[in-house]
Amino acid sequence: QVQLVESGGGLVQAGGSLRLSCVASGRTFSTYAVGWFRQAPGKEREFVAAISRNGGNTYYADSVKGRFTISRDNANNAKNPIYLQMNSLKPEETAVYYCAAAYIHTVAWVGIRPHDYAYWGQGTQVTVSS
């Protein structure tokens, strides 16, 4: 079992940047592949970015390619944080952003669907003003 906690959300103007963090407690986070998803009011949860457990593979939604970067710090054994650097934010990207984790043996695996992930954080609100 792993518990996920996201942080770093907030209010930013269009074109601005935010860095979200996701840390885990309960188990070694480096054995989990991790994804970021977002959900705006009245919309379905959508995939944003994902990273394999060894950090060697990443995958992005087309809408965020070139602006968002997912990374992980497996050397930080205390927390093994996952980061989502978001640049050039747009008002339509206002949403609750969720970190999700999957315990997976394949080191290069990444998942892009919500049901690929068994563990979810509570989310952090990102609001982009125009």
mmCIF file of C-alpha atoms in Angstrom, residues 3-102:
data_model
loop_
_atom_site.group_PDB
_atom_site.id
_atom_site.type_symbol
_atom_site.label_atom_id
_atom_site.label_comp_id
_atom_site.label_asym_id
_atom_site.label_seq_id
_atom_site.Cartn_x
_atom_site.Cartn_y
_atom_site.Cartn_z
ATOM 1 C CA GLN A 3 -0.230 6.857 0.088
ATOM 2 C CA LEU A 4 0.296 9.730 -2.314
ATOM 3 C CA VAL A 5 0.342 13.424 -1.485
ATOM 4 C CA GLU A 6 0.423 16.128 -4.139
ATOM 5 C CA SER A 7 1.533 19.712 -3.602
ATOM 6 C CA GLY A 8 2.478 22.783 -5.591
ATOM 7 C CA GLY A 9 -0.858 23.789 -7.031
ATOM 8 C CA GLY A 10 -2.120 27.339 -6.921
ATOM 9 C CA LEU A 11 -3.208 30.347 -8.920
ATOM 10 C CA VAL A 12 -1.084 31.464 -11.849
ATOM 11 C CA GLN A 13 -1.593 33.780 -14.791
ATOM 12 C CA ALA A 14 -1.781 32.450 -18.312
ATOM 13 C CA GLY A 15 1.713 31.839 -19.607
ATOM 14 C CA GLY A 16 3.047 31.227 -16.142
ATOM 15 C CA SER A 17 4.604 28.151 -14.578
ATOM 16 C CA LEU A 18 4.014 25.821 -11.675
ATOM 17 C CA ARG A 19 5.813 22.751 -10.400
ATOM 18 C CA LEU A 20 3.734 20.034 -8.856
ATOM 19 C CA SER A 21 5.216 17.440 -6.538
ATOM 20 C CA CYS A 22 4.011 14.010 -5.521
ATOM 21 C CA VAL A 23 5.508 12.122 -2.624
ATOM 22 C CA ALA A 24 4.664 8.705 -1.293
ATOM 23 C CA SER A 25 4.601 7.081 2.082
ATOM 24 C CA GLY A 26 4.210 3.468 2.989
ATOM 25 C CA ARG A 27 6.496 1.830 0.439
ATOM 26 C CA THR A 28 9.522 2.566 -1.688
ATOM 27 C CA PHE A 29 8.215 4.825 -4.423
ATOM 28 C CA SER A 30 10.928 3.803 -6.852
ATOM 29 C CA THR A 31 9.098 0.500 -7.468
ATOM 30 C CA TYR A 32 6.069 2.346 -8.857
ATOM 31 C CA ALA A 33 5.339 3.835 -12.235
ATOM 32 C CA VAL A 34 3.633 7.189 -11.822
ATOM 33 C CA GLY A 35 1.202 9.236 -13.835
ATOM 34 C CA TRP A 36 -0.331 12.682 -13.605
ATOM 35 C CA PHE A 37 -3.948 13.230 -14.555
ATOM 36 C CA ARG A 38 -6.251 16.221 -14.347
ATOM 37 C CA GLN A 39 -9.954 16.768 -14.052
ATOM 38 C CA ALA A 40 -11.819 19.974 -14.713
ATOM 39 C CA PRO A 41 -15.357 20.551 -13.419
ATOM 40 C CA GLY A 42 -17.876 18.642 -15.480
ATOM 41 C CA LYS A 43 -15.211 16.827 -17.477
ATOM 42 C CA GLU A 44 -13.686 13.383 -17.377
ATOM 43 C CA ARG A 45 -10.303 12.763 -15.831
ATOM 44 C CA GLU A 46 -7.649 13.037 -18.508
ATOM 45 C CA PHE A 47 -4.090 11.853 -18.840
ATOM 46 C CA VAL A 48 -1.312 14.440 -18.635
ATOM 47 C CA ALA A 49 2.037 12.680 -18.279
ATOM 48 C CA ALA A 50 3.602 9.460 -17.026
ATOM 49 C CA ILE A 51 7.017 8.172 -16.046
ATOM 50 C CA SER A 52 8.360 4.659 -15.670
ATOM 51 C CA ARG A 53 9.640 3.365 -12.352
ATOM 52 C CA ASN A 54 13.263 3.827 -13.392
ATOM 53 C CA GLY A 55 12.621 7.254 -14.910
ATOM 54 C CA GLY A 56 13.869 6.104 -18.294
ATOM 55 C CA ASN A 57 10.544 6.348 -20.118
ATOM 56 C CA THR A 58 8.154 9.252 -20.179
ATOM 57 C CA TYR A 59 4.960 9.882 -22.088
ATOM 58 C CA TYR A 60 2.888 13.024 -22.526
ATOM 59 C CA ALA A 61 -0.521 13.994 -23.744
ATOM 60 C CA ASP A 62 -0.236 15.796 -27.069
ATOM 61 C CA SER A 63 -1.715 18.931 -25.536
ATOM 62 C CA VAL A 64 1.173 19.350 -23.090
ATOM 63 C CA LYS A 65 4.160 18.156 -25.116
ATOM 64 C CA GLY A 66 6.951 20.695 -25.111
ATOM 65 C CA ARG A 67 5.485 22.586 -22.145
ATOM 66 C CA PHE A 68 5.266 20.025 -19.324
ATOM 67 C CA THR A 69 8.053 17.841 -17.981
ATOM 68 C CA ILE A 70 7.657 14.887 -15.661
ATOM 69 C CA SER A 71 10.642 13.714 -13.657
ATOM 70 C CA ARG A 72 11.491 11.689 -10.604
ATOM 71 C CA ASP A 73 14.226 11.741 -8.024
ATOM 72 C CA ASN A 74 14.873 8.097 -7.172
ATOM 73 C CA ALA A 75 18.076 9.091 -5.418
ATOM 74 C CA ASN A 76 16.028 10.840 -2.760
ATOM 75 C CA ASN A 77 15.278 7.697 -0.805
ATOM 76 C CA ALA A 78 13.347 9.512 1.865
ATOM 77 C CA LYS A 79 10.514 10.594 -0.394
ATOM 78 C CA ASN A 80 11.319 9.651 -4.027
ATOM 79 C CA PRO A 81 9.377 12.680 -5.262
ATOM 80 C CA ILE A 82 7.786 12.907 -8.675
ATOM 81 C CA TYR A 83 7.667 16.338 -10.269
ATOM 82 C CA LEU A 84 5.512 17.842 -12.968
ATOM 83 C CA GLN A 85 6.964 21.082 -14.281
ATOM 84 C CA MET A 86 4.271 23.000 -16.116
ATOM 85 C CA ASN A 87 5.213 25.954 -18.299
ATOM 86 C CA SER A 88 3.185 28.252 -20.544
ATOM 87 C CA LEU A 89 0.002 27.357 -18.724
ATOM 88 C CA LYS A 90 -3.349 28.048 -20.357
ATOM 89 C CA PRO A 91 -6.680 28.951 -18.733
ATOM 90 C CA GLU A 92 -8.264 25.770 -20.099
ATOM 91 C CA GLU A 93 -5.767 23.783 -18.040
ATOM 92 C CA THR A 94 -7.476 24.833 -14.851
ATOM 93 C CA ALA A 95 -8.248 21.582 -13.056
ATOM 94 C CA VAL A 96 -7.513 19.399 -10.100
ATOM 95 C CA TYR A 97 -4.281 17.567 -10.825
ATOM 96 C CA TYR A 98 -3.849 14.047 -9.495
ATOM 97 C CA CYS A 99 -0.814 11.883 -8.984
ATOM 98 C CA ALA A 100 -1.322 8.152 -9.484
ATOM 99 C CA ALA A 101 0.927 5.144 -8.926
ATOM 100 C CA ALA A 102 1.098 1.584 -10.163
#
